[in-house]
Amino acid sequence: MQSNVQAHGAITTRHTFCRICEAACGLTVDINNQGAVVAIAPNEQHIASTGYACLKGLKAHEFRDSPDRITQPMKRVNGELVAISWAQALSEIGGALKRIHGAHGGDAIGLYLGNPISMSFLPPLLSTAFVKAFGSSKLYHTGSQDCNNKFVVAERMYGCAQIQPFPDIDHSQFIIAVGSNPVVSKMSFISMPHSGKRFKALVARGARVIWLNPRRTETAKQVGEHHFIRPDTDVFFMLAFLQALIESGAVDERHVRQYMTGWDTVKVLVAPWTAERVAPVTGVPAATLRDWVQAYAAADGASLYSSTGVNQGSHGSLAFWLQEVINAVSGNLDKRGGTLVGKGIVDVSKLNRFDPDKPLAKFRLGEVPLVMDTVPAGVLADDILTPGAGQLKALFVTAGNPLLTCPNSHRLTEAFRQLELLVAIDLHESETARHAHYVLPGSHWLERADIPFTFNTMMGTTPIPYHQYTDAVLPLKGDAREETWMYLELCRAAGFYMGGSKALHGAFALGRWLRKIPLLGAALPDHAQFMLGIVNRIAGFGSLRRMRKAVNGVARPALAPGSFIGQRVVTGDGKINLAPADFCAQLPGLEADFERELAAGGALKLINKRERYSHNSWTHNHPDFVKGRHDRNLLNMSTSDARDRTLADGQWVRLSNSQGEIRVQLAVTDDMMPGAVALCHGWGHQHMERLSVASLTAGSNVNILARDGLDSLEPISGMSQLNGILVEVRADA
Ligand SMILES: Nc1nc2c(c(=O)[nH]1)N[C@H]1C(S)=C(S)[C@@H](COP(=O)(O)OP(=O)(O)OC[C@H]3O[C@@H](n4cnc5c(=O)[nH]c(N)nc54)[C@H](O)[C@@H]3O)O[C@H]1N2
Ligand SMILES: Nc1nc2c(c(=O)[nH]1)N[C@H]1C(S)=C(S)[C@@H](COP(=O)(O)OP(=O)(O)OC[C@H]3O[C@@H](n4cnc5c(=O)[nH]c(N)nc54)[C@H](O)[C@@H]3O)O[C@H]1N2
Ligand code: SF4
Ligand SMILES: [Mo]
């Protein structure tokens, strides 16, 4: 019996961890002797999550066992999905890949890697190897919808995308959290189960936390101080904060000159951006900003932290860069209570150093940058619709739903209709799978052996550092297969090697070959376990047998302040680059944006409202997640904006801009800043007959209003702008 399994009479308890968000909560899963899950509970003893879990983790088995789950390969015939065998699916898709590759070359084949599977270890790595098998550069990833700006900034400033300082929350005296809502989303780029509790503890010991957000969030109502900021003006706030910090004399010039470069350049660039100047645009009065700068400078350990509210704006890279400069020059980077830099289980910063002398990789059209070898999702439609060398003809979508989650849904849908081959690897027929030629039955995370991916394992963004391994706790349902198995088989069927290398392909497939050895094979680990076993050994955690026993996680060394600056910065000269040339070059252009903002006055701007029971686009097919008013996304509008437009709470309205129009119901609330409206993304499932619960909901797809295309992207990181979209609202006649 494996040691992460305990039997109590008819019930067996297995330990695992949730892979829905970065919190990676430890869970126990009770399974009866028919193999059915009777309950999932938070693991009280887990090193980091210590008994925290949310409803999504606790109901995970009900998604796994959903009656709408696709458990066989399906092919679309005359518009209808029909079940086919794996042999047929592999041979037909493999044949199509061979043909498309022969006719159009490797770049005609691409893959969009979605969010849910990005919390697992092997699928993202093997997705890359799968795309490379064809010699293709077309890996699309949700990073361009949520965080690529952070990776770009870290590359340029610290020398590696995975170096991501995060607030030392438990010791901080002062935090300004910009565009984040921890109690709902559990934060990003910091692994924070119990986030509400942690912030309350911080305030209870006399520290201050300020939520800077166009919406008074669930978090802001529970703890700390809240202040409105006009959507998509964070970059001006950061500029003025840095300017006031310099003016206050709080920068330790000697420390900066010793460990950082480019400071004089930055000082000149931020000089014009005074608190008084930016106040009419941001909505943060100059006196308030200066009060915060003073408190920040006086605190023994303070930080600015930003999340998707900033990342998804039109200047996510510049805003995040300035934030990192502020934390660095104030002496808070690498300081107890400031921001700390964790360590992954392997030192990625040595393996993945950014080379400033190498020309940046670009997408085939325009000046669009690739970030960590991924193409921004905002040009996916261009890639399909624009003829020329490398035009995309075949797309795999693994655990993603781009037709709801990427910008300009109408255009992207039109583009997907032009694809010669669209294969969705999913648990159910999503809005994207609905257009697929084939839908392949993917695995649920309860069915996968795993270690946590990027955040814990590569970046170490865990305030309580630990490592963990889990076996699959449930068998694959029906004919479902692990995504990594599919990649290997598809490559074989098409006549290509994973990663373009026979040796690499052989290494990935080795676990499977060993399993075929008579008698002995069945006792050996399967191919995923085999690879994870190697990773665990390389990282010094020993055998899987040992890791299985550590059901609550293995503690890793605590984060050490003073261990980063001068030691782990991997830029060419080992110093932090405060003034990357391409960032500095963008700053003068902000003047025009600033003038536009001033002229726009209070024009309505749309932001996203992430909700407890909506996880991106995929939790609406469960009755408990769409109860009562949760069966739709409501447009949140301030009382004064509603009054000005003579609109009332509950009324249906038309939300529109030059992209299109959607119909939504209004929720009038004092929680919204005047001039800002908020709507949850990931809705609009009414036409999905195969989603028996979601099809009865009444929400609308906000991404019909978001722009895509070459000129829509944030120029440095290629992020889509999903927050701060100009819109109009009028009564639905
Ligand atoms: N329940 C739930 N949890 C989730 C998810 C989910 O969909 N549902 N998604 C997961 C994923 S994929 C991610 S990436 C993380 C994201 O985690 P977070 O980044 O914490 O996401 P949000 O809760 O959307 O917080 C963003 C906040 O920014 C605010 N905001 C919007 N525009 C602006 C702006 O222009 N300026 C400022 N200052 N603020 C702005 C919004 O009001 C919102 O409160 O959450 C993860 N967790
Ligand atoms: N307007 C607007 N748009 C946004 C955002 C926003 O704030 N505003 N947020 C953005 C963010 S932060 C993100 S991360 C993206 C998310 O964008 P996506 O990743 O494209 O969307 P999800 O809804 O997370 O997609 C999940 C799909 O994966 C399937 N799935 C779930 N688990 C598994 C699994 O284990 N295996 C397989 N094979 N399939 C699985 C689900 O059934 C679903 O169809 O959306 C972005 N879009
Ligand atoms: S907080 Fe995130 S990791 Fe924890 S149970 Fe909920 S969804 Fe899973
Ligand atoms: Mo995300």
Tab-separated table of N, CA and C and ligand atoms in Angstrom, residues 18-25 27 52-58 186 615, ligand 3:
chain	number	residue	atom	x	y	z
A	18	CYS	N	-4.529	20.629	-4.467
A	18	CYS	CA	-5.383	21.189	-5.508
A	18	CYS	C	-4.507	21.880	-6.551
A	19	ARG	N	-4.933	21.787	-7.819
A	19	ARG	CA	-4.151	22.422	-8.891
A	19	ARG	C	-5.008	23.396	-9.688
A	20	ILE	N	-5.887	24.107	-8.966
A	20	ILE	CA	-6.746	25.075	-9.667
A	20	ILE	C	-6.130	26.469	-9.625
A	21	CYS	N	-5.580	26.850	-8.478
A	21	CYS	CA	-4.921	28.162	-8.448
A	21	CYS	C	-3.568	28.042	-7.753
A	22	GLU	N	-2.862	29.155	-7.645
A	22	GLU	CA	-1.489	29.114	-7.151
A	22	GLU	C	-1.377	28.702	-5.691
A	23	ALA	N	-2.500	28.775	-4.944
A	23	ALA	CA	-2.444	28.439	-3.530
A	23	ALA	C	-2.089	26.970	-3.315
A	24	ALA	N	-2.405	26.115	-4.274
A	24	ALA	CA	-2.030	24.690	-4.230
A	24	ALA	C	-2.372	24.038	-2.884
A	25	CYS	N	-3.607	24.234	-2.418
A	25	CYS	CA	-3.997	23.775	-1.075
A	25	CYS	C	-3.896	22.262	-0.923
A	27	LEU	N	-5.065	18.716	0.302
A	27	LEU	CA	-6.418	18.163	0.441
A	27	LEU	C	-6.331	16.701	0.853
A	52	TYR	N	-6.624	25.159	4.927
A	52	TYR	CA	-7.425	26.033	4.060
A	52	TYR	C	-7.721	25.318	2.743
A	53	ALA	N	-8.913	25.503	2.243
A	53	ALA	CA	-9.265	25.114	0.862
A	53	ALA	C	-10.570	25.821	0.559
A	54	CYS	N	-10.822	26.082	-0.711
A	54	CYS	CA	-12.084	26.735	-1.062
A	54	CYS	C	-13.000	25.730	-1.751
A	55	LEU	N	-14.197	26.177	-2.061
A	55	LEU	CA	-15.216	25.289	-2.613
A	55	LEU	C	-14.763	24.593	-3.908
A	56	LYS	N	-13.937	25.296	-4.691
A	56	LYS	CA	-13.523	24.693	-5.974
A	56	LYS	C	-12.700	23.433	-5.738
A	57	GLY	N	-11.820	23.486	-4.754
A	57	GLY	CA	-11.038	22.296	-4.424
A	57	GLY	C	-11.923	21.231	-3.786
A	58	LEU	N	-12.824	21.660	-2.922
A	58	LEU	CA	-13.634	20.698	-2.166
A	58	LEU	C	-14.677	20.004	-3.043
A	186	LYS	N	-7.091	34.583	-4.215
A	186	LYS	CA	-5.962	33.939	-3.518
A	186	LYS	C	-4.612	34.424	-4.032
A	615	HIS	N	-14.525	30.417	-11.897
A	615	HIS	CA	-13.100	30.332	-12.168
A	615	HIS	C	-12.907	30.449	-13.670
B	3	SF4	S1	-7.775	28.255	-3.003
B	3	SF4	FE1	-7.091	27.562	-5.063
B	3	SF4	S2	-5.757	25.806	-4.647
B	3	SF4	FE2	-6.942	26.206	-2.767
B	3	SF4	S3	-8.726	24.843	-2.932
B	3	SF4	FE3	-9.318	26.816	-3.780
B	3	SF4	S4	-8.922	26.634	-5.967
B	3	SF4	FE4	-7.817	24.987	-4.974
